[in-house]
Coordinates of C-alpha atoms and ligand atoms in Angstrom, one line a residue:
M8 CA -26.9 -70.7 49.7
N9 CA -30.3 -69.6 50.5
Y10 CA -33.8 -70.9 50.7
R11 CA -37.5 -69.7 50.0
N12 CA -39.2 -70.8 53.3
N13 CA -42.4 -70.2 52.4
I14 CA -42.4 -72.4 49.0
R15 CA -42.5 -75.6 48.2
N16 CA -42.4 -77.4 44.5
I17 CA -43.7 -80.9 44.1
A18 CA -44.3 -83.0 41.2
I19 CA -47.1 -86.0 40.8
I20 CA -45.6 -88.9 39.0
A21 CA -47.2 -92.5 39.0
H22 CA -48.6 -95.3 36.4
V23 CA -51.5 -94.3 34.4
D24 CA -54.6 -94.4 36.5
H25 CA -53.3 -94.4 40.2
G26 CA -55.0 -91.7 40.9
K27 CA -52.6 -88.3 40.5
T28 CA -55.2 -86.2 39.0
T29 CA -57.8 -87.2 41.6
L30 CA -55.1 -86.6 44.6
V31 CA -54.7 -83.2 43.0
D32 CA -58.4 -82.5 43.2
A33 CA -58.2 -83.6 46.5
M34 CA -55.4 -81.0 47.9
L35 CA -57.1 -78.4 45.8
K36 CA -60.6 -78.6 47.2
Q37 CA -59.5 -78.8 51.0
S38 CA -57.0 -76.0 50.7
K39 CA -60.1 -73.8 50.0
V40 CA -59.0 -72.6 46.9
F41 CA -62.6 -72.4 45.6
R42 CA -65.9 -70.3 46.8
D43 CA -67.9 -73.1 48.9
S44 CA -70.5 -72.4 46.3
Q45 CA -68.7 -73.0 43.3
K46 CA -69.2 -76.6 41.7
V47 CA -65.5 -77.7 40.8
G48 CA -66.4 -81.6 40.1
E49 CA -63.9 -84.2 39.5
L50 CA -60.7 -84.8 37.9
I51 CA -60.3 -80.9 37.7
M52 CA -57.1 -80.3 36.3
D53 CA -57.7 -82.2 33.3
Q54 CA -59.3 -79.8 31.2
N55 CA -58.3 -80.3 28.0
A56 CA -61.7 -82.0 26.0
L57 CA -59.7 -85.2 24.9
E58 CA -58.6 -85.5 28.6
R59 CA -62.1 -84.9 29.7
E60 CA -63.4 -88.0 26.8
K61 CA -60.4 -90.5 27.4
G62 CA -60.4 -90.1 31.0
I63 CA -56.5 -89.4 31.0
T64 CA -54.2 -86.5 31.5
I65 CA -52.2 -85.9 28.1
M66 CA -50.5 -82.7 29.5
A67 CA -48.1 -82.2 32.6
K68 CA -50.1 -79.1 34.2
N69 CA -49.3 -76.6 37.2
T70 CA -51.0 -75.5 40.0
A71 CA -50.7 -74.2 43.6
V72 CA -52.1 -73.8 47.3
I73 CA -51.2 -72.2 50.2
Y74 CA -51.2 -74.7 53.1
R75 CA -50.0 -73.0 56.6
G76 CA -48.7 -69.7 55.0
V77 CA -46.5 -72.2 52.4
K78 CA -47.0 -72.2 48.8
I79 CA -47.3 -75.4 47.3
N80 CA -46.2 -75.7 43.4
I81 CA -48.2 -78.9 42.3
I82 CA -47.3 -80.4 38.9
D83 CA -49.6 -82.6 37.5
T84 CA -48.4 -85.3 34.9
P85 CA -49.7 -87.8 32.9
G86 CA -49.1 -91.5 33.8
H87 CA -49.4 -92.9 29.9
A88 CA -46.1 -94.1 28.8
D89 CA -46.5 -92.2 25.5
F90 CA -46.6 -89.3 27.3
S91 CA -42.9 -89.5 29.3
G92 CA -41.8 -86.7 27.4
E93 CA -43.8 -84.6 29.6
V94 CA -42.8 -85.8 32.9
E95 CA -39.0 -86.0 32.2
R96 CA -39.4 -82.0 30.9
V97 CA -41.6 -80.9 34.0
I98 CA -39.7 -82.8 37.0
N99 CA -37.0 -80.0 36.5
M100 CA -39.3 -77.7 38.4
A101 CA -39.3 -79.3 41.5
E102 CA -37.5 -80.3 44.1
G103 CA -39.9 -83.3 45.6
C104 CA -42.0 -85.7 44.2
L105 CA -45.2 -87.8 45.1
L106 CA -44.6 -91.0 44.0
L107 CA -48.6 -92.6 43.8
V108 CA -48.8 -96.5 43.9
D109 CA -52.2 -98.2 43.3
S110 CA -52.8 -100.0 46.8
I111 CA -54.3 -103.3 44.7
E112 CA -52.0 -102.8 41.4
G113 CA -48.6 -102.1 43.2
P114 CA -45.5 -100.7 41.0
M115 CA -45.9 -100.9 37.6
P116 CA -43.7 -100.3 34.6
Q117 CA -44.3 -96.8 34.2
T118 CA -43.9 -96.1 38.1
K119 CA -40.6 -97.5 37.6
F120 CA -40.1 -95.0 34.5
V121 CA -40.7 -92.2 36.6
L122 CA -39.4 -93.0 39.9
R123 CA -36.2 -93.3 37.9
Q124 CA -36.0 -90.0 36.1
A125 CA -36.8 -87.9 39.8
L126 CA -34.1 -89.9 41.5
Q127 CA -31.6 -89.1 38.8
K128 CA -32.7 -86.1 38.7
G129 CA -32.5 -85.8 42.9
L130 CA -36.0 -85.6 43.9
R131 CA -37.3 -86.1 47.6
P132 CA -39.6 -88.5 47.1
I133 CA -42.7 -89.2 49.2
V134 CA -44.2 -92.4 48.7
V135 CA -48.2 -92.5 48.9
I136 CA -50.0 -95.8 48.7
N137 CA -53.4 -94.8 46.9
K138 CA -56.9 -96.2 46.9
I139 CA -56.6 -97.6 50.1
D140 CA -60.2 -97.5 50.8
R141 CA -60.7 -100.2 47.7
R142 CA -61.5 -103.6 49.5
N143 CA -58.9 -106.3 47.9
S144 CA -56.1 -103.4 48.5
R145 CA -52.6 -105.1 49.8
V146 CA -50.8 -102.4 51.3
A147 CA -48.2 -104.3 53.1
E148 CA -47.4 -106.4 49.9
V149 CA -47.4 -103.2 47.8
L150 CA -45.3 -101.3 50.2
K151 CA -42.5 -103.9 50.0
L152 CA -42.8 -104.1 46.1
T153 CA -42.2 -100.1 46.3
E154 CA -39.1 -100.9 48.5
D155 CA -37.8 -103.4 46.1
L156 CA -38.1 -100.9 43.2
F157 CA -36.1 -97.8 45.4
L158 CA -33.6 -100.7 46.4
K159 CA -32.8 -101.5 42.4
L160 CA -33.0 -97.3 41.7
A161 CA -31.5 -95.0 44.1
T162 CA -28.7 -93.1 43.2
S163 CA -27.9 -92.8 46.8
T164 CA -28.3 -94.3 50.2
D165 CA -30.8 -91.3 51.6
Q166 CA -33.4 -91.9 48.9
L167 CA -33.9 -95.1 50.6
D168 CA -35.1 -93.5 53.5
F169 CA -38.5 -92.3 52.5
P170 CA -41.7 -91.1 54.4
V171 CA -45.0 -93.1 53.3
V172 CA -48.3 -91.6 53.4
Y173 CA -51.7 -93.7 53.0
V174 CA -54.4 -92.3 50.8
S175 CA -58.0 -92.2 49.3
A176 CA -57.7 -89.4 47.1
T177 CA -61.1 -90.3 46.2
E178 CA -62.2 -89.4 49.9
G179 CA -59.3 -87.1 50.4
T180 CA -58.4 -88.5 53.6
A181 CA -54.4 -89.4 54.4
V182 CA -52.8 -91.1 57.2
T183 CA -49.5 -91.8 58.0
E184 CA -49.7 -95.0 60.2
P185 CA -51.6 -98.0 57.9
D186 CA -55.1 -99.1 59.2
T187 CA -55.8 -95.9 61.1
E188 CA -58.8 -93.4 60.3
G189 CA -58.1 -90.5 58.5
K190 CA -60.6 -87.6 58.4
D191 CA -58.6 -85.2 55.7
I192 CA -55.3 -85.0 53.7
A193 CA -53.5 -82.5 56.3
P194 CA -50.9 -85.4 57.4
L195 CA -49.9 -85.4 53.8
F196 CA -49.6 -81.4 53.5
E197 CA -47.6 -81.6 56.8
C198 CA -45.4 -84.3 55.3
I199 CA -44.7 -82.2 52.2
L200 CA -43.6 -79.4 54.1
E201 CA -41.3 -81.2 56.5
K202 CA -39.9 -83.5 53.9
V203 CA -39.3 -81.5 50.7
P204 CA -36.8 -79.3 50.6
P205 CA -37.8 -75.8 49.9
P206 CA -36.0 -74.5 46.5
Q207 CA -32.7 -73.2 46.8
I208 CA -32.0 -69.9 45.6
E209 CA -28.7 -67.7 44.1
S210 CA -28.9 -64.0 44.4
G211 CA -27.7 -62.2 41.0
P212 CA -29.1 -61.6 37.7
F213 CA -32.3 -63.4 36.4
Q214 CA -31.8 -67.0 35.4
M215 CA -34.7 -69.5 34.6
L216 CA -34.7 -72.5 32.8
V217 CA -38.0 -73.2 30.6
S218 CA -39.7 -76.6 31.1
N219 CA -42.6 -76.6 29.8
L220 CA -44.9 -74.2 27.3
D221 CA -48.5 -73.2 26.8
Y222 CA -49.9 -71.4 24.1
D223 CA -52.7 -68.4 24.4
S224 CA -54.5 -67.3 21.4
H225 CA -54.3 -63.2 22.6
K226 CA -51.1 -63.7 25.0
G227 CA -48.7 -66.1 22.4
K228 CA -46.4 -68.7 23.7
I229 CA -46.2 -68.8 27.5
A230 CA -42.8 -70.1 28.8
I231 CA -43.2 -71.8 31.9
G232 CA -40.4 -72.6 34.6
R233 CA -38.6 -72.1 38.0
I234 CA -36.9 -69.0 38.6
R235 CA -33.3 -70.8 39.6
R236 CA -31.3 -66.8 40.4
G237 CA -32.6 -63.4 41.0
K238 CA -36.0 -61.4 39.9
V239 CA -38.0 -60.6 37.4
A240 CA -40.5 -57.9 36.5
A241 CA -42.9 -57.1 34.1
H242 CA -41.5 -55.3 31.2
D243 CA -38.0 -56.3 31.8
P244 CA -35.6 -56.9 29.0
V245 CA -34.4 -60.3 29.2
V246 CA -32.2 -62.7 26.4
C247 CA -33.2 -66.0 25.9
L248 CA -30.6 -68.7 25.0
S249 CA -31.6 -71.4 22.8
A250 CA -30.0 -74.8 21.7
D251 CA -28.2 -73.3 18.6
G252 CA -26.5 -71.1 21.1
S253 CA -28.3 -67.9 19.7
L254 CA -29.0 -65.4 21.9
R255 CA -32.4 -63.2 21.4
H256 CA -33.8 -60.1 22.8
Y257 CA -36.8 -59.9 24.7
Q258 CA -39.0 -57.6 27.0
I259 CA -41.5 -60.1 29.5
S260 CA -44.8 -58.7 29.0
E261 CA -46.4 -60.6 32.1
I262 CA -45.6 -62.8 35.0
L263 CA -48.6 -64.9 35.9
T264 CA -48.1 -67.6 38.9
Y265 CA -50.3 -70.3 39.9
L266 CA -53.0 -70.7 42.4
G267 CA -55.7 -73.1 42.5
L268 CA -56.9 -73.2 38.7
K269 CA -56.3 -69.2 38.3
R270 CA -52.7 -67.7 36.7
L271 CA -52.4 -64.7 38.7
E272 CA -50.6 -61.8 37.2
V273 CA -48.0 -60.2 39.2
A274 CA -45.8 -57.5 39.1
E275 CA -42.6 -59.2 39.6
A276 CA -41.4 -62.9 41.3
E277 CA -38.3 -64.3 42.9
A278 CA -36.4 -67.0 42.7
G279 CA -37.5 -70.4 44.2
D280 CA -41.0 -70.0 42.6
I281 CA -42.8 -71.7 39.7
V282 CA -43.9 -68.9 37.1
A283 CA -45.2 -68.4 33.5
V284 CA -43.9 -65.7 31.6
T285 CA -45.4 -64.2 27.9
G286 CA -43.8 -61.8 25.8
L287 CA -41.1 -64.3 24.1
E288 CA -41.9 -64.8 20.5
K289 CA -39.3 -67.7 19.8
V290 CA -38.6 -69.9 22.8
S291 CA -38.4 -73.5 23.3
I292 CA -38.8 -76.0 26.1
G293 CA -34.6 -76.4 27.4
D294 CA -34.1 -72.5 26.9
T295 CA -32.8 -70.1 29.3
I296 CA -34.1 -66.9 29.9
A297 CA -31.8 -64.8 31.5
G298 CA -31.0 -61.3 32.5
P299 CA -28.9 -59.2 30.0
E300 CA -25.9 -58.6 32.5
Q301 CA -25.0 -62.2 33.1
P302 CA -26.8 -64.5 30.2
E303 CA -25.5 -68.1 30.9
A304 CA -27.2 -70.9 29.8
L305 CA -28.6 -73.7 32.1
P306 CA -28.2 -77.3 31.2
R307 CA -30.9 -78.6 28.9
I308 CA -33.4 -80.9 29.5
E309 CA -32.7 -84.2 28.0
I310 CA -35.9 -85.6 26.8
G311 CA -36.0 -89.2 25.8
E312 CA -35.8 -89.8 21.7
P313 CA -39.1 -90.3 19.8
T314 CA -39.4 -94.0 19.0
V315 CA -42.4 -94.0 16.2
E316 CA -42.9 -91.7 13.1
M317 CA -45.8 -91.3 10.5
T318 CA -46.3 -89.4 7.3
F319 CA -49.5 -86.9 7.2
G320 CA -50.1 -86.0 4.1
V321 CA -52.8 -83.8 2.1
N322 CA -55.9 -85.8 1.7
T323 CA -55.6 -87.9 -1.7
S324 CA -59.1 -89.5 -1.5
P325 CA -61.9 -89.2 -4.0
F326 CA -63.8 -87.3 -1.2
A327 CA -61.4 -84.9 -0.6
G328 CA -61.8 -81.7 0.3
R329 CA -65.6 -82.1 1.1
E330 CA -65.5 -82.3 4.7
G331 CA -62.5 -80.3 6.5
R332 CA -62.0 -76.6 6.3
F333 CA -58.2 -77.0 6.5
S334 CA -56.5 -79.2 3.7
T335 CA -54.0 -77.9 1.7
T336 CA -50.5 -78.8 2.2
R337 CA -49.7 -75.2 3.3
Q338 CA -52.0 -75.5 6.1
L339 CA -51.0 -78.7 7.1
R340 CA -47.6 -77.8 7.1
A341 CA -47.8 -74.4 9.6
R342 CA -50.6 -76.3 11.8
L343 CA -47.3 -79.0 12.1
Y344 CA -44.8 -76.8 12.3
R345 CA -46.9 -75.1 15.4
A346 CA -47.2 -78.8 16.8
L347 CA -43.4 -79.7 16.0
E348 CA -42.0 -76.4 16.4
T349 CA -38.5 -77.9 15.1
N350 CA -39.3 -80.3 11.8
L351 CA -40.7 -78.8 8.8
S352 CA -40.8 -82.4 7.4
L353 CA -44.5 -83.7 7.5
R354 CA -43.1 -86.8 9.0
V355 CA -44.1 -86.4 12.9
K356 CA -42.5 -88.4 15.3
G357 CA -43.5 -89.2 18.7
R358 CA -43.5 -91.3 21.5
G359 CA -45.7 -94.3 20.7
E360 CA -49.1 -94.4 18.6
L361 CA -51.1 -92.9 21.6
H362 CA -48.8 -89.8 21.3
L363 CA -49.4 -89.5 17.4
A364 CA -53.1 -90.4 17.9
I365 CA -53.9 -87.0 20.4
L366 CA -52.2 -85.0 17.7
I367 CA -54.5 -86.4 14.9
E368 CA -57.8 -86.2 16.8
T369 CA -56.8 -82.5 17.9
M370 CA -56.0 -81.5 14.2
R371 CA -59.1 -83.2 13.2
R372 CA -61.4 -81.3 15.8
E373 CA -59.9 -77.9 14.4
G374 CA -61.1 -78.6 11.2
Y375 CA -58.3 -80.2 9.4
E376 CA -58.5 -83.3 7.2
F377 CA -55.3 -85.3 5.3
E378 CA -54.1 -88.4 5.5
V379 CA -51.8 -90.6 7.8
S380 CA -49.2 -93.5 7.3
R381 CA -48.9 -96.6 9.8
P382 CA -46.6 -95.5 12.1
E383 CA -43.0 -97.0 11.7
A384 CA -40.1 -97.4 14.5
I385 CA -37.7 -95.0 14.2
T386 CA -34.0 -96.4 13.2
K387 CA -30.8 -94.6 13.0
L388 CA -27.2 -95.4 12.3
I389 CA -24.7 -95.8 15.2
N390 CA -20.7 -95.8 14.1
G391 CA -22.1 -97.6 11.2
N392 CA -24.4 -100.1 13.0
L393 CA -28.3 -99.9 12.3
V394 CA -30.2 -99.7 15.6
E395 CA -33.9 -100.0 16.5
P396 CA -36.2 -98.8 19.5
V397 CA -36.6 -101.8 21.9
E398 CA -39.3 -101.7 24.7
A399 CA -40.1 -103.5 27.9
L400 CA -43.9 -105.0 27.2
T401 CA -46.0 -106.0 30.3
L402 CA -49.5 -108.2 30.0
D403 CA -51.8 -108.5 32.9
T404 CA -54.3 -111.3 31.5
K405 CA -55.7 -114.7 32.5
E406 CA -53.6 -117.9 32.1
E407 CA -55.9 -119.4 29.4
Y408 CA -54.4 -116.7 27.1
V409 CA -51.0 -117.4 27.5
G410 CA -50.2 -120.1 24.5
V411 CA -51.8 -117.7 21.6
L412 CA -50.2 -114.4 23.1
T413 CA -47.2 -116.6 23.4
E414 CA -47.5 -117.4 19.9
M415 CA -48.6 -113.9 18.3
L416 CA -45.5 -112.5 20.2
S417 CA -42.8 -114.5 19.1
S418 CA -43.4 -113.6 15.5
R419 CA -43.2 -110.0 16.5
Q420 CA -39.5 -111.0 17.7
A421 CA -40.3 -110.7 21.1
Q422 CA -38.7 -112.5 23.9
L423 CA -40.1 -113.8 27.3
A424 CA -38.1 -112.2 30.4
D425 CA -40.8 -112.9 33.0
M426 CA -44.0 -114.4 34.2
C427 CA -45.5 -114.8 37.0
N428 CA -48.5 -116.0 38.2
D429 CA -50.7 -115.1 41.3
G430 CA -52.3 -118.4 41.8
R431 CA -55.9 -117.4 41.2
D432 CA -55.3 -117.5 37.0
N433 CA -54.3 -114.0 36.8
I434 CA -50.9 -114.2 35.0
R435 CA -48.0 -111.1 34.2
L436 CA -46.2 -111.8 31.2
E437 CA -43.2 -109.5 30.5
F438 CA -41.5 -109.5 27.1
R439 CA -38.3 -107.6 25.8
I440 CA -39.7 -106.4 22.2
T441 CA -38.6 -104.2 19.1
T442 CA -41.0 -101.0 19.2
K443 CA -41.9 -102.2 15.3
G444 CA -42.9 -105.4 16.7
L445 CA -45.6 -103.6 18.7
I446 CA -47.0 -101.8 16.1
G447 CA -50.2 -102.9 15.3
F448 CA -50.1 -105.4 18.4
R449 CA -52.3 -103.6 21.0
S450 CA -55.8 -104.1 18.8
A451 CA -54.4 -107.7 18.2
F452 CA -54.0 -108.1 22.1
L453 CA -57.4 -106.9 23.1
T454 CA -59.3 -109.2 20.7
A455 CA -56.9 -112.4 21.5
T456 CA -57.7 -111.5 25.1
R457 CA -61.2 -110.4 24.8
G458 CA -60.7 -106.9 26.4
E459 CA -59.4 -108.9 29.6
G460 CA -56.1 -107.7 29.7
I461 CA -54.0 -104.5 30.4
M462 CA -50.8 -103.8 28.2
N463 CA -48.1 -101.7 29.2
T464 CA -44.8 -100.6 27.5
T465 CA -41.8 -98.9 28.5
F466 CA -38.9 -97.7 26.3
L467 CA -35.8 -99.5 27.3
G468 CA -33.1 -98.6 24.8
Y469 CA -31.6 -98.9 21.0
E470 CA -30.5 -102.4 20.0
D471 CA -29.0 -103.9 16.9
W472 CA -32.0 -104.2 14.4
R473 CA -33.4 -107.7 14.2
G474 CA -34.4 -107.8 10.6
P475 CA -38.1 -107.4 9.4
I476 CA -41.1 -108.5 10.6
V477 CA -43.8 -110.0 8.3
S478 CA -47.4 -108.9 8.7
T479 CA -49.8 -111.5 10.1
R480 CA -52.7 -109.5 10.1
S481 CA -55.4 -111.0 7.7
G482 CA -56.0 -109.1 4.2
A483 CA -58.4 -105.8 4.0
L484 CA -62.0 -106.4 2.2
V485 CA -61.6 -103.3 -0.5
A486 CA -64.4 -101.6 -1.6
S487 CA -64.7 -102.3 -5.4
E488 CA -66.4 -99.2 -6.7
Q489 CA -67.9 -95.9 -5.2
G490 CA -71.7 -95.8 -4.0
I491 CA -73.7 -95.6 -1.1
A492 CA -73.0 -99.1 1.1
V493 CA -76.2 -101.2 1.3
S494 CA -77.4 -104.2 3.3
Y495 CA -77.3 -106.6 0.3
G496 CA -73.8 -106.1 -0.4
L497 CA -72.6 -105.5 3.2
N498 CA -73.9 -109.1 3.9
N499 CA -72.1 -110.8 1.0
A500 CA -69.0 -108.9 2.4
Q501 CA -69.5 -110.5 6.3
G502 CA -69.6 -113.8 4.2
R503 CA -66.2 -113.3 3.6
G504 CA -65.1 -111.6 7.1
L505 CA -66.0 -108.9 9.3
T506 CA -67.0 -105.8 8.0
F507 CA -66.2 -101.9 9.2
I508 CA -69.3 -99.9 8.0
E509 CA -73.0 -99.2 8.3
P510 CA -75.5 -99.7 5.3
G511 CA -75.7 -95.9 4.1
T512 CA -72.3 -95.1 4.3
L513 CA -70.5 -93.2 1.1
V514 CA -67.9 -95.4 -0.2
Y515 CA -65.0 -95.2 -3.0
E516 CA -63.0 -97.6 -4.8
G517 CA -60.2 -98.6 -2.6
M518 CA -61.8 -97.9 0.6
I519 CA -61.1 -100.7 3.1
V520 CA -64.5 -101.6 4.6
G521 CA -63.9 -104.9 6.6
M522 CA -60.9 -107.7 7.5
N523 CA -60.9 -110.9 5.2
T524 CA -60.6 -114.2 7.3
R525 CA -57.6 -115.1 4.7
S526 CA -54.6 -113.5 4.3
Q527 CA -55.3 -111.7 1.3
D528 CA -56.9 -108.3 0.5
M529 CA -60.2 -109.0 -1.4
A530 CA -62.4 -106.6 -3.3
V531 CA -66.4 -106.5 -2.5
N532 CA -68.9 -104.7 -3.8
V533 CA -70.6 -103.4 -0.8
C534 CA -72.7 -101.2 -3.4
K535 CA -74.9 -104.0 -4.9
E536 CA -78.3 -104.7 -4.4
K537 CA -80.1 -107.1 -5.1
K538 CA -82.0 -107.8 -8.1
K539 CA -84.2 -105.2 -9.1
T540 CA -87.3 -107.0 -8.4
N541 CA -89.1 -105.6 -5.2
M542 CA -85.8 -104.2 -3.9
R543 CA -87.4 -102.4 -1.0
S544 CA -88.4 -105.3 1.1
S545 CA -85.8 -107.6 0.4
T546 CA -82.8 -105.2 1.5
A547 CA -85.3 -104.6 4.9
D548 CA -85.1 -108.4 5.0
I549 CA -81.3 -108.6 4.9
S550 CA -80.4 -105.7 7.5
V551 CA -82.2 -107.7 10.4
K552 CA -79.6 -110.5 9.7
L553 CA -76.7 -108.5 9.3
T554 CA -73.9 -108.4 11.8
P555 CA -73.2 -104.8 13.5
P556 CA -70.1 -103.3 11.8
V557 CA -66.9 -103.2 13.9
Q558 CA -66.1 -99.6 13.8
L559 CA -62.3 -99.1 14.7
S560 CA -61.5 -95.8 16.6
L561 CA -59.0 -93.5 15.3
E562 CA -56.4 -95.4 17.6
Q563 CA -57.3 -99.0 16.3
A564 CA -57.0 -97.6 12.8
I565 CA -53.7 -96.7 13.0
D566 CA -52.9 -99.6 14.6
F567 CA -54.7 -101.5 11.8
I568 CA -53.5 -100.5 8.7
N569 CA -50.5 -101.8 6.8
R570 CA -47.4 -100.1 4.5
D571 CA -49.5 -100.2 1.5
E572 CA -52.6 -98.5 3.5
L573 CA -54.1 -95.2 4.6
V574 CA -56.1 -93.6 7.1
E575 CA -58.0 -91.0 6.0
V576 CA -58.9 -88.3 8.6
T577 CA -61.5 -85.6 8.4
P578 CA -63.5 -83.6 11.1
K579 CA -66.4 -85.9 10.1
N580 CA -65.1 -89.5 9.4
I581 CA -62.2 -91.4 9.8
R582 CA -61.7 -94.1 6.8
L583 CA -59.4 -96.9 6.0
R584 CA -58.0 -97.2 2.6
K585 CA -55.3 -98.7 0.3
K586 CA -52.6 -96.0 -1.0
L587 CA -53.3 -97.5 -4.6
L588 CA -56.8 -97.4 -5.3
T589 CA -57.9 -99.5 -7.8
Q590 CA -56.9 -103.0 -8.1
A591 CA -55.2 -102.7 -11.3
Q592 CA -53.0 -100.3 -9.7
R593 CA -52.2 -102.8 -6.7
L594 CA -52.0 -105.8 -9.1
R595 CA -49.0 -103.5 -11.2
D596 CA -47.5 -102.8 -7.7
V597 CA -47.4 -106.6 -6.7
S598 CA -45.9 -107.4 -10.0
S599 CA -43.3 -105.0 -10.2
A600 CA -42.2 -105.4 -6.6
R601 CA -42.0 -109.0 -7.7
R602 CA -39.7 -108.6 -10.5
S603 CA -37.7 -106.1 -8.5
I604 CA -37.1 -109.1 -6.2
K605 CA -35.8 -111.3 -8.8
Q606 CA -33.7 -108.6 -10.2
Ligands
LIG15 N1 -61.6 -96.4 45.0 C1 -60.5 -95.2 44.4 N2 -60.2 -94.9 43.9 C2 -59.6 -93.9 42.9 C3 -58.9 -93.2 43.9 N3 -57.9 -92.2 43.5 C4 -58.3 -92.6 42.2 N4 -59.0 -93.3 42.2 C5 -59.9 -93.4 40.5 O1 -59.1 -93.9 39.6 C6 -59.1 -93.5 38.6 C7 -58.0 -93.3 37.8 O2 -57.5 -91.6 38.5 P1 -57.0 -90.4 38.2 O3 -56.8 -89.8 39.0 O4 -57.4 -89.9 36.5 O5 -55.6 -91.0 37.9 P2 -54.2 -90.2 37.5 O6 -53.2 -91.0 37.6 O7 -54.4 -89.1 37.1 O8 -54.4 -90.8 35.7 P3 -53.1 -90.7 34.4 O9 -53.2 -89.1 34.7 O10 -54.3 -90.8 33.1 O11 -52.4 -91.0 34.3 C8 -60.7 -92.6 38.6 O12 -61.5 -93.1 38.3 C9 -60.5 -92.1 40.1 O13 -61.8 -92.2 40.2 C10 -58.6 -93.7 45.0 O14 -58.2 -93.2 46.3 N5 -59.9 -94.9 45.9
LIG16 MG1 -54.1 -87.6 35.5

């Protein structure tokens, strides 16, 4: 076996917000890949508009720096559990990983999940305790907790012997001894050079596992991976070996390597390096690209299965076709096909509600309008047994909310697995809960804890179906006629519960305009004006008293709806509605449901 000594390939993994992308900033800035005059800002790798807005990483991305003559290929990964699939596929390109742990929070559920993945793949870990500049950091304790985690997850004893670097990513400093003064990030680079093995290479015909895909409107599909064997040059003929065993012949157009924020076109690349190649029209993650003289498939990437699905449909609301550029089934199908590649149905599967919400938000910005159903957990039959996904749920909150949370969760089929208290009113609760029990819980949790809570989930596996859950949500306030909502009507509705819309909003019959305090739905006429006498001044009076509406974000809207409801998504609006728009239809539906139960 040979090694490429002038290359290191590392993935940066951690729980959400522990500082991965900020650490990449420090590495990029200090390795001088930018001109001094160049203003690059913060979270440089989070370039996607939604990433910038939400302040989280959604897609794994490659970059590289040169340090003391060695090229370090860096893969920044997302920390949110819904994007775990991104992590699972890209760590195949790396020989080492930086496991970041926040010096206050310590290891969190996703820390465990990504570390398990990395250790199973045999990656060489470096523990990076980050945010040591923060005043309340508890470095020694966090290191101890991290060691405990390794003891649980290591697949060989040498994995227990990991180096530790103490870092402030925002200040761009790293030290190898705690409580010493850092001056730059160099000690981290040195540690990577010393501890992460260079990539092993084989000689022979070209071979590469496709670990990630990108898309460019001019270049088409871009396949990203680490070259395992041989070399590849522009215009080389190659074959692509896909999941169904078929072979497709192509010619490579361009070969790109990474440096800083740029992709550089190169004439050829060799085993050990991470490259992006274009020219393959049909290529999927997990395929092997190989030289035609020896086309051997590498083991495919195993990615955790999706756990939730929802139905996308053409917009059937009375306002359909007004606000979107693309609204037909054909357009919707084509767009979803691009997103899914494999699944032509309009049932879209994902790893969690946020995962699906990001797809919906992206499409709406592209000009699509459509409607989506409530997400459902994916069940399946194993040996004739119905099984469903189960997750670990961790809640960090204040002691005073324990009672209400345990009660809410027991009606959602959750079992308390662990509870610990730091003696200062902060409490961490751990539950096992079915994925279906989690749907709709996030917004209920935030309301119950008045925003003083953090929730995290990780997928555990499939278990026997536990039976249906009865919805505990309050009823909806449903508009009884089409028109423009006015203060007088909304004020009446506020006598029944919370409202979701401002005066002046265009509504239609069957649209959900608020939440009832009772469990049944209730029809309200939010367009109703006060009696015609001196109308203007009386509406003005009332508008002063109106409570501001609760405006649901897309994620909250998806989380909120029940099975008989939909979210209408257009580039301009997010509306909630009943599936059946008129009260007569809904009543008929309830009575027919009753009859069918009796039969
Ligand atoms: N005080 C302090 N804050 C930090 C440090 N590193 C990161 N942060 C802050 O932590 C927050 C999250 O940082 P990110 O770099 O986006 O975290 P991430 O791990 O990339 O998050 P995801 O990609 O969404 O999983 C930001 O507000 C950073 O400014 C640090 O060393 N010290
Ligand atoms: Mg990030």
